[in-house]
Coordinates of N, CA and C in Angstrom, one line a residue:
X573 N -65.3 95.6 25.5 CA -65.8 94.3 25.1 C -67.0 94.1 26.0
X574 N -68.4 93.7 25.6 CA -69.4 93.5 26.2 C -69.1 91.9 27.2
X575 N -70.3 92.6 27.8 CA -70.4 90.9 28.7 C -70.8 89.8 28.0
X576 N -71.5 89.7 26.9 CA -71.7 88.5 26.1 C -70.6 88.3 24.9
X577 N -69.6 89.0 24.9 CA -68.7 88.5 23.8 C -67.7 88.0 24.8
X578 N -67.5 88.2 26.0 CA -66.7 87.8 27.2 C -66.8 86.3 27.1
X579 N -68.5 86.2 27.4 CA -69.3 85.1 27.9 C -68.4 84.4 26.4
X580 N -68.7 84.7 25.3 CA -68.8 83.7 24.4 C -67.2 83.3 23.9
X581 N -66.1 84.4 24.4 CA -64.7 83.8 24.4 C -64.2 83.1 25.5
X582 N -65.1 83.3 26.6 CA -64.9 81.8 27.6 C -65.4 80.7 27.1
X583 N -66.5 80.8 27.0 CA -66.8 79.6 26.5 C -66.2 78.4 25.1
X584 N -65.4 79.2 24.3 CA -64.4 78.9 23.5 C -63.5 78.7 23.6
X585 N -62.6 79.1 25.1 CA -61.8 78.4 25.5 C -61.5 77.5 26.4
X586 N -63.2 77.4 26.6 CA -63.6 76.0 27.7 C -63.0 74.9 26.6
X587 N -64.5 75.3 25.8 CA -64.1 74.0 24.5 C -62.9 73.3 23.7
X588 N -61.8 74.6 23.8 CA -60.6 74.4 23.3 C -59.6 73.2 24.3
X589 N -60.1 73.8 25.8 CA -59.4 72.9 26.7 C -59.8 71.8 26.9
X590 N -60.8 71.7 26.8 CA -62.2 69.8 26.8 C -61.0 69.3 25.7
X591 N -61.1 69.9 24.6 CA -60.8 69.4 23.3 C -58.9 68.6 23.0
X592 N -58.3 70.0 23.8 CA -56.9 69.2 24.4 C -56.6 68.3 25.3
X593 N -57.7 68.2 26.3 CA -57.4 67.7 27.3 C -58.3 65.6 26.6
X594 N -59.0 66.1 25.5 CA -59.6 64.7 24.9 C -58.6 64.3 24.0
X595 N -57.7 65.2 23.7 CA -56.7 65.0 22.4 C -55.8 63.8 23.3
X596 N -54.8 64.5 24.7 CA -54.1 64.1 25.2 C -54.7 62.6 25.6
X597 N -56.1 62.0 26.1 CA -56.5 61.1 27.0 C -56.6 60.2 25.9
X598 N -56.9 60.6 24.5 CA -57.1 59.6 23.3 C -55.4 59.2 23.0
X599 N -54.1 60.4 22.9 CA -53.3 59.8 22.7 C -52.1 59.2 23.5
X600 N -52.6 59.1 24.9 CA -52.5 58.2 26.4 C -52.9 56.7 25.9
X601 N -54.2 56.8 25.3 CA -54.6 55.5 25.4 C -54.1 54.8 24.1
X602 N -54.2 55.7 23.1 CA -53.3 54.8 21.9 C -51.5 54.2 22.0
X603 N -51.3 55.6 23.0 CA -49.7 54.9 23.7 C -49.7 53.4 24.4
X604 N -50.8 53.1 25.3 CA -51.0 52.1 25.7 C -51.1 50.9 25.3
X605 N -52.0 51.3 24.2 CA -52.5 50.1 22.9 C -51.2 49.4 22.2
X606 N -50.3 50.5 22.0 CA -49.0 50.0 21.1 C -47.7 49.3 22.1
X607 N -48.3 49.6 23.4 CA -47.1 49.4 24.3 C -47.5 47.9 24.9
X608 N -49.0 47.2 24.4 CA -49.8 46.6 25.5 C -48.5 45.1 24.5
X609 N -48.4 44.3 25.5 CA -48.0 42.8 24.8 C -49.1 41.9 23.8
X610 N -48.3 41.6 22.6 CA -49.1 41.3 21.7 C -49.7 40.2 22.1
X611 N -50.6 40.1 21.4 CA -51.6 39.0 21.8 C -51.1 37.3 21.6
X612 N -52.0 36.0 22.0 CA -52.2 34.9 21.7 C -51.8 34.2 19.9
X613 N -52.2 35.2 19.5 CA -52.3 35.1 18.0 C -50.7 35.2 17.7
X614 N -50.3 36.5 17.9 CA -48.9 36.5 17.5 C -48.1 35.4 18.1
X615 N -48.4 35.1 19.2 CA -47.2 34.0 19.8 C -47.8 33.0 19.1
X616 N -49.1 32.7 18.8 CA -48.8 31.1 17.4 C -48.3 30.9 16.5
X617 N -48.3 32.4 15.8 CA -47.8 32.3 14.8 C -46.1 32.4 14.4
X618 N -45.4 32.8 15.8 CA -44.3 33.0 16.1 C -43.9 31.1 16.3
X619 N -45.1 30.4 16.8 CA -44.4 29.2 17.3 C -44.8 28.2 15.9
X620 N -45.3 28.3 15.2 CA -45.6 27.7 13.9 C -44.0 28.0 12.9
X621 N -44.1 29.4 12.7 CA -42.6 29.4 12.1 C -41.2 28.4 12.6
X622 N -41.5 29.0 14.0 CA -40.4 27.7 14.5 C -40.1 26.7 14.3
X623 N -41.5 26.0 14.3 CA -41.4 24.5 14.2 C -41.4 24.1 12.7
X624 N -41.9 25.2 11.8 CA -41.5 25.3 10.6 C -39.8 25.3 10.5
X625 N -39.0 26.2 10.8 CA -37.3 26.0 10.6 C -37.1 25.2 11.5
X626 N -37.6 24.4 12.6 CA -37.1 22.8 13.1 C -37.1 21.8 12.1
X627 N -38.1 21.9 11.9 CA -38.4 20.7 10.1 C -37.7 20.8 9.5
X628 N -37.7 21.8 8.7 CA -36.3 22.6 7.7 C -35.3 21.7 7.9
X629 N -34.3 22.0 9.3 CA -33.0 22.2 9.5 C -33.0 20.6 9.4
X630 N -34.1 19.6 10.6 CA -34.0 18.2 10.8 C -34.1 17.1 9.2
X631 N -34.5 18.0 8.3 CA -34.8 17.4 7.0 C -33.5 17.6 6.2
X632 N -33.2 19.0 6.6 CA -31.4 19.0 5.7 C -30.5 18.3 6.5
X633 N -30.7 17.9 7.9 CA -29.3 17.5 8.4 C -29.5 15.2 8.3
X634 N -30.7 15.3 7.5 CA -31.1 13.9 7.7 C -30.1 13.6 6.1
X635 N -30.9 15.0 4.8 CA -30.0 14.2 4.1 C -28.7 14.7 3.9
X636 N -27.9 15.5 4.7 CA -26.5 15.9 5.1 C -25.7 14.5 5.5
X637 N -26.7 14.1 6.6 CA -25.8 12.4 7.0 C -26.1 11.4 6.3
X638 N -27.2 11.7 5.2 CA -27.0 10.4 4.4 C -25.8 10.5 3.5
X639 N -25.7 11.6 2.5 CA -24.8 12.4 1.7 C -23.4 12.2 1.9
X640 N -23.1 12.4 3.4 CA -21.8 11.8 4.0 C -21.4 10.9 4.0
X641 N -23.0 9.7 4.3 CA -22.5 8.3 4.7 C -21.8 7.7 3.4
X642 N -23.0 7.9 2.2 CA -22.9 7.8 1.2 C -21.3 8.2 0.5
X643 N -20.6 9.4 0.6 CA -19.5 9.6 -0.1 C -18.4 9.0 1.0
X644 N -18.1 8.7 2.4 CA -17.6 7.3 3.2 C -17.8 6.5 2.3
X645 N -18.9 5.4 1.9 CA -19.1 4.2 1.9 C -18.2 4.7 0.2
X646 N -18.0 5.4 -0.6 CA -17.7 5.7 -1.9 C -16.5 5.3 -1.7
X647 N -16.1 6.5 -0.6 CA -14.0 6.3 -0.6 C -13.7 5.3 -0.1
X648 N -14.2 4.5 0.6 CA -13.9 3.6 1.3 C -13.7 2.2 -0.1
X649 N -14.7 2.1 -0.9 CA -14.5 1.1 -1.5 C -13.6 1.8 -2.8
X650 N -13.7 2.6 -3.1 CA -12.6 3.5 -4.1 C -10.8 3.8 -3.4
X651 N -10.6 3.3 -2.4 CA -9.4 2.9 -1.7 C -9.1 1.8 -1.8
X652 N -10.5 1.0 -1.6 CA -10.0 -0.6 -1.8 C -9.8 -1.3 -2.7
X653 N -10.4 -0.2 -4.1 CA -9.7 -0.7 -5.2 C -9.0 -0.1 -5.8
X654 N -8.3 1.0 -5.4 CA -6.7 1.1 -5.7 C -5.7 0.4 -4.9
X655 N -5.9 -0.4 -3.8 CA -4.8 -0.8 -3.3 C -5.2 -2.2 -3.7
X656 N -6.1 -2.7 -4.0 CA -6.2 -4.0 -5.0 C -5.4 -4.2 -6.2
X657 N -6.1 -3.1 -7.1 CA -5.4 -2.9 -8.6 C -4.0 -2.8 -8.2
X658 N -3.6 -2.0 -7.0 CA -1.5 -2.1 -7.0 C -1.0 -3.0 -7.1
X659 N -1.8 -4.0 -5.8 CA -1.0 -5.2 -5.4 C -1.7 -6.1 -6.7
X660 N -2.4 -6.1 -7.7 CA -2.3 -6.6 -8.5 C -1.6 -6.6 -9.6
X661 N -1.2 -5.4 -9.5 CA -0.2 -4.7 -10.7 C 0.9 -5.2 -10.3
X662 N 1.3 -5.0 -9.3 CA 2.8 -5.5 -8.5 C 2.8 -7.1 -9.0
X663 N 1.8 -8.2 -8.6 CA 2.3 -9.6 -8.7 C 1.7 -9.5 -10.1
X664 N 1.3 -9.0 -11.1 CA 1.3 -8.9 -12.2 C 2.7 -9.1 -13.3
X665 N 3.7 -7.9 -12.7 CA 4.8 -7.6 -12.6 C 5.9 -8.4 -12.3
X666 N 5.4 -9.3 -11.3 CA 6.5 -10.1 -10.7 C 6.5 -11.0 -11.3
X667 N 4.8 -11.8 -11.7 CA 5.0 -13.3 -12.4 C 4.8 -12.8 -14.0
X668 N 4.9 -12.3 -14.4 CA 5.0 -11.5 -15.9 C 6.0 -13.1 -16.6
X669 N 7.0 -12.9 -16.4 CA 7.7 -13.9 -16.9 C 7.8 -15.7 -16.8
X670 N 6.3 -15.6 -15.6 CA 6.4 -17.1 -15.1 C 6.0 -17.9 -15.9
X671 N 5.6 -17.9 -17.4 CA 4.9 -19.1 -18.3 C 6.7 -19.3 -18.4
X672 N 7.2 -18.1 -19.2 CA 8.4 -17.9 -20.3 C 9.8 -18.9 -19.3
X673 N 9.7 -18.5 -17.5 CA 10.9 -19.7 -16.8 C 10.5 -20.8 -16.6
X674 N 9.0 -21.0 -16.6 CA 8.4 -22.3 -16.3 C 8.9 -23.4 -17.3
X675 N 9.0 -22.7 -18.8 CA 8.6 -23.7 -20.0 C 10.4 -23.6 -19.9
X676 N 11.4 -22.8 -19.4 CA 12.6 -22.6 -19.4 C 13.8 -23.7 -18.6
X677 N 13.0 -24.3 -17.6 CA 12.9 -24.9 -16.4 C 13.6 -26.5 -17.2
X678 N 12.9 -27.1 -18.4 CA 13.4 -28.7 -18.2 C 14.9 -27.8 -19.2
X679 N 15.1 -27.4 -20.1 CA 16.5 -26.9 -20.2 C 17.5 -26.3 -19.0
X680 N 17.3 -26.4 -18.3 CA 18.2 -26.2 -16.9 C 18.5 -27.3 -16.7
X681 N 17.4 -28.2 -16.5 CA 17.2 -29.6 -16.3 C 18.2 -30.1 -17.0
X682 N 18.5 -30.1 -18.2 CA 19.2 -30.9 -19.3 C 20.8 -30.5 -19.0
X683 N 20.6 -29.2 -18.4 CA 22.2 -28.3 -18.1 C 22.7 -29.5 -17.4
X684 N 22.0 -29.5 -16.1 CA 22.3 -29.8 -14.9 C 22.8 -31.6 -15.0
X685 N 22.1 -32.1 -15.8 CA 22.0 -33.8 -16.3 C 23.5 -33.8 -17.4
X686 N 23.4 -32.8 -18.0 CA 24.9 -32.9 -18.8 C 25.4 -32.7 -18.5
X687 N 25.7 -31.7 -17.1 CA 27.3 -31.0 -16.5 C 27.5 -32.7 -15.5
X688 N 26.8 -33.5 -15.6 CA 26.6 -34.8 -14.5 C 26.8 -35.3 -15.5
X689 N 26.6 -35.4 -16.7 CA 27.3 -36.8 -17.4 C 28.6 -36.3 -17.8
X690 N 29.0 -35.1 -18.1 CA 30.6 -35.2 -18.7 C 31.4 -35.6 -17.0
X691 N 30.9 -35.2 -16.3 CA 31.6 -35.6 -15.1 C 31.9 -36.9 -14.4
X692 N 30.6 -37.9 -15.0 CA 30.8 -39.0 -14.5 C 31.6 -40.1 -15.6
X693 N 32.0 -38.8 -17.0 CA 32.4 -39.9 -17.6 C 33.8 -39.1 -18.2
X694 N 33.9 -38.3 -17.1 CA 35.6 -38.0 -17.6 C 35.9 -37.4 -18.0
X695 N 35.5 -36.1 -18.6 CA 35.0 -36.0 -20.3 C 35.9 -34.3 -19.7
X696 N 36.4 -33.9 -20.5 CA 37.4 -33.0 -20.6 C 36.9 -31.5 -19.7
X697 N 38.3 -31.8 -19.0 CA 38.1 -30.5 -18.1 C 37.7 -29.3 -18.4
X698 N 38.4 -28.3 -19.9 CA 38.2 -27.5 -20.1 C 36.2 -27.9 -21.0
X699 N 36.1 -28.4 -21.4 CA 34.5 -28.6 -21.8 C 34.0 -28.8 -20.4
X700 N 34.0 -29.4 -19.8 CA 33.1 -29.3 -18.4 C 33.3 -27.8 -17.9
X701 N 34.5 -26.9 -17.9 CA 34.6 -25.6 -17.5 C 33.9 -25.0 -18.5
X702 N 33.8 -25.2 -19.8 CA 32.9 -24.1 -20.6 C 31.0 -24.1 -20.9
X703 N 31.4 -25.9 -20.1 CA 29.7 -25.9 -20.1 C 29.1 -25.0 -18.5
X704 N 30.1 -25.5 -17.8 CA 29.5 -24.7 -16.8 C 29.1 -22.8 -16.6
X705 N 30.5 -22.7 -17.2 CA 30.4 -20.9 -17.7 C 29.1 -20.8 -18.4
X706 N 28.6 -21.6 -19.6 CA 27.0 -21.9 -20.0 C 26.0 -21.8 -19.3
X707 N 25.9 -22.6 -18.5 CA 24.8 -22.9 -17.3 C 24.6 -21.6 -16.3
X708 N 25.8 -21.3 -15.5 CA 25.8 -20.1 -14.7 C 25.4 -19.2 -15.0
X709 N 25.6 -18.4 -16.4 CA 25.1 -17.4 -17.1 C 23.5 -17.4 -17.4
X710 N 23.2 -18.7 -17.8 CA 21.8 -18.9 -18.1 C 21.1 -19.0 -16.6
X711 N 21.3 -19.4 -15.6 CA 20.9 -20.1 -14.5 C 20.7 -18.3 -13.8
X712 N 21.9 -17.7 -13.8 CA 21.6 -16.2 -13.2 C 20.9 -15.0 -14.1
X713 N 21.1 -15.4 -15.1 CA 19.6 -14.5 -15.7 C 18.2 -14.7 -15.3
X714 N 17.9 -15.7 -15.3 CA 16.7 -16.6 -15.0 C 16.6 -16.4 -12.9
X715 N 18.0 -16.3 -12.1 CA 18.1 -15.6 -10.7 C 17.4 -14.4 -10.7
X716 N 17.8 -13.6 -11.6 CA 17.5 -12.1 -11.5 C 15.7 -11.7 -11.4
X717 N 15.3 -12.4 -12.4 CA 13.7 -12.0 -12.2 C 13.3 -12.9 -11.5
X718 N 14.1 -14.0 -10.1 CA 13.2 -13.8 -9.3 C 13.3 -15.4 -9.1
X719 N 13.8 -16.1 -9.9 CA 14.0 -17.8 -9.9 C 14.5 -18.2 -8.6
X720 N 14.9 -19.7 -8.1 CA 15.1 -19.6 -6.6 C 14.7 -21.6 -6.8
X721 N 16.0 -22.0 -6.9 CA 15.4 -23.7 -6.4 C 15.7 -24.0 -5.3
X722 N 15.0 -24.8 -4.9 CA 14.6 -25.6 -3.9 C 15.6 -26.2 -2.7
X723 N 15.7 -26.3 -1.3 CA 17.1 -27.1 -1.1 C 16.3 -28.0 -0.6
X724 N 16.2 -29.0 -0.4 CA 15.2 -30.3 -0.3 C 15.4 -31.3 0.1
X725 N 16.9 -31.6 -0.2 CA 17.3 -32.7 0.3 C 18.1 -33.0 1.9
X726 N 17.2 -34.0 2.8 CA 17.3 -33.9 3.9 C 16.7 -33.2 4.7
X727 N 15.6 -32.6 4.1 CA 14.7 -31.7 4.8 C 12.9 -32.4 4.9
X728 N 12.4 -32.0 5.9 CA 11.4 -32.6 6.4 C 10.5 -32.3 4.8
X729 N 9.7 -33.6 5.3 CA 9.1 -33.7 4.0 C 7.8 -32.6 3.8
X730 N 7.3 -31.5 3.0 CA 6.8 -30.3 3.2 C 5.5 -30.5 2.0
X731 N 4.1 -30.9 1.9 CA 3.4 -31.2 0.6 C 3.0 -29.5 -0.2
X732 N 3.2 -28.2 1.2 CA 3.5 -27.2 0.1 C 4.8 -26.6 -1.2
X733 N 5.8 -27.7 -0.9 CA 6.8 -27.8 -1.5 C 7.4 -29.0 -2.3
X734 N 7.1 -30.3 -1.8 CA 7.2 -31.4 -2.3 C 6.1 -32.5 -2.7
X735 N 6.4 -32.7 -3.8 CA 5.6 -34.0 -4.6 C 6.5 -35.3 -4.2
X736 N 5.4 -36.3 -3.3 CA 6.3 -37.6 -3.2 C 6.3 -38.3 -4.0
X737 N 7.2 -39.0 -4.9 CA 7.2 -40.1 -5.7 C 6.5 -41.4 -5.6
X738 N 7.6 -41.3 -4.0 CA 7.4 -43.0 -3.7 C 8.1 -43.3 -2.6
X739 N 7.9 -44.1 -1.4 CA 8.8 -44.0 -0.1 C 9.4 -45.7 0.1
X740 N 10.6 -45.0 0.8 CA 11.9 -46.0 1.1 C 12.0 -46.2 2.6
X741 N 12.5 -47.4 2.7 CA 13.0 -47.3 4.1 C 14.0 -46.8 4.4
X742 N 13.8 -45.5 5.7 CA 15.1 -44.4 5.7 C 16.4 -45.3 6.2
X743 N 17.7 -44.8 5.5 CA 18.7 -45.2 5.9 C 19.0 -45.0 7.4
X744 N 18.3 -44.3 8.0 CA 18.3 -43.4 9.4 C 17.4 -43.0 10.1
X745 N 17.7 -43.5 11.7 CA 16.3 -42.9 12.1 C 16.1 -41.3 12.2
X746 N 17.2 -40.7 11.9 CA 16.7 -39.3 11.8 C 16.3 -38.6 10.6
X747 N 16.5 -39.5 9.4 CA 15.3 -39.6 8.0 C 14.6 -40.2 8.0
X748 N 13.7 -41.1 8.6 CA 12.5 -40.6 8.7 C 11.7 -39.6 8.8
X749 N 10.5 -39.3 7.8 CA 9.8 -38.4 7.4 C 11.0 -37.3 6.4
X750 N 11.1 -37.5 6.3 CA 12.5 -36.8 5.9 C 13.2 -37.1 3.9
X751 N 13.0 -36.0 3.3 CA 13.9 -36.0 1.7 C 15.1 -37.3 1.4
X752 N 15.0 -38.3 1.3 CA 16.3 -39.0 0.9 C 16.7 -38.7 0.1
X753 N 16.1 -38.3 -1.1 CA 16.3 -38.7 -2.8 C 15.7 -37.3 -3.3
X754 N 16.2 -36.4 -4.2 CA 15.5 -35.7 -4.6 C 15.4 -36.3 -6.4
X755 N 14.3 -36.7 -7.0 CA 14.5 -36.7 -8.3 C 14.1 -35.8 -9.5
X756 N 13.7 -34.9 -8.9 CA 13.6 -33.2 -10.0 C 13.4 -32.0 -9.4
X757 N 14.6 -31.5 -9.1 CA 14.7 -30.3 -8.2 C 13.3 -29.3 -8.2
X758 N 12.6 -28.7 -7.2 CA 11.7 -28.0 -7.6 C 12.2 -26.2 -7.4
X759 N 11.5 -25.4 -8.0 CA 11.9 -24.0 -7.9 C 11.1 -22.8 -7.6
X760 N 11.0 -22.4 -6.7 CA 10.4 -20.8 -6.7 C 10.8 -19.5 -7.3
X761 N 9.0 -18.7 -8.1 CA 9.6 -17.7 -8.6 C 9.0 -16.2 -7.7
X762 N 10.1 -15.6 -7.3 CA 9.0 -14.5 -6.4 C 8.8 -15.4 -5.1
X763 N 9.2 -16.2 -4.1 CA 8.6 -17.0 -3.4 C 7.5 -17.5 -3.9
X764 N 7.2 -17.7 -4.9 CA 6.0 -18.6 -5.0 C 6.3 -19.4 -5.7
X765 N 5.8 -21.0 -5.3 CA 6.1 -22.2 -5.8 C 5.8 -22.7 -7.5
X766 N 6.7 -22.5 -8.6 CA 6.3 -22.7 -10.1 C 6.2 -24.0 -10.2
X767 N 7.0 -24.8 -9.7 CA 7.1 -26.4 -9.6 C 7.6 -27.3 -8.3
X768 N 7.0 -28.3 -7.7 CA 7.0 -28.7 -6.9 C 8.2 -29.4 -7.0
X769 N 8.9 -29.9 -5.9 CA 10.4 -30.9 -5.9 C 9.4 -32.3 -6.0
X770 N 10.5 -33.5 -6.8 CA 9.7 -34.4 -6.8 C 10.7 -35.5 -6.0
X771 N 10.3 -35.9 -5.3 CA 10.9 -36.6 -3.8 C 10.7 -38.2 -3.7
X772 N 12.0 -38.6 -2.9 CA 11.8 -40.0 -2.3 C 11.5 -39.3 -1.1
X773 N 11.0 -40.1 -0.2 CA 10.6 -39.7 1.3 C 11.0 -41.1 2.5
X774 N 11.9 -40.9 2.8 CA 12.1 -42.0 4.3 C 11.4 -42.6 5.2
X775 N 10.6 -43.7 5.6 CA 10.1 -44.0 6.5 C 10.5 -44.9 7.6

């Protein structure tokens, strides 16, 4: 091999090593580039999304608690009117029959005024026993749904229970204020007052 083909295969392997050794320094510095922390830019745009899914979440959980309050404030009045409608249904129930004892009421009356006249006038034992067998039967049907008269006499005088007539001077000073006289029994149906007692009152 001559000295200039020498010359010219060193020289080609200079070049080759320049050329690796520029290969390596170029892909040193591109390792760098990808390893360097991203920039300003990325982190705004990292903090914009954020505050984008802050919004998000604060806008769903606004109408989550209305949505709630909303189906609360629902049940709440959808409870209070089923336990309305019960307890309406219940005293519905109970006074169902209060026109039908009300208007039933002066025929008791008439029982009670005739079992008092055969009595005061004598009038045959076995008819006074079969009127009463009458009355009791009628009087405890009329118990059963709920009827209930009054005991009144001798008892403090009460205006949720008693209507006064008209007042006497009490035979006693411990009737004062006090029932002397009852003159038409009053009655409750269900505890509740269908007719008031109608009263003398003591003073």
């Amino acid at each position: 091999m001559s000295k200039k083909e020498e010359k010219t295969k060193m020289k080609d392997n200079k070049e080759k090593e320049l050329n690796n050794e520029m290969d390596d320094v170029q892909f040193e510095e591109q390792h760098k580039e990808e390893q360097k922390p991203k920039g300003k830019g990325h982190k705004k745009r990292k903090g914009k999304k954020e505050d984008k899914q802050a919004a998000e979440y604060e806008e769903l959980k606004e109408k989550y608690d209305d949505l709630n309050d909303r189906f609360l404030r629902l049940y709440s009045e959808f409870d209070n009117f089923r336990k309305r409608t019960a307890k309406e249904k219940l005293e519905l129930i109970k006074t169902a029959s209060e026109k039908l004892i009300v208007d039933l009421l002066p025929v008791l009356d008439d029982f009670e005024r005739g079992l008092k006249a055969f009595e005061d006038h004598h009038a045959d034992p076995e008819l006074i026993k079969g009127m009463e067998l009458i009355y009791n039967k009628f009087y405890n049907i009329l118990k059963q749904k709920g009827l209930k008269s009054m005991d009144s006499m001798g008892k403090e005088f009460n205006t949720d229970w008693h209507e006064a007539i008209t007042n006497i001077p009490a035979p006693s000073e411990d009737l004062k204020g006090k029932v002397v006289d009852v003159i038409q029994k009053g009655y409750l149906l269900n505890d509740k007052v269908i007719r008031y007692a109608k009263v003398v009152v003591g003073k």
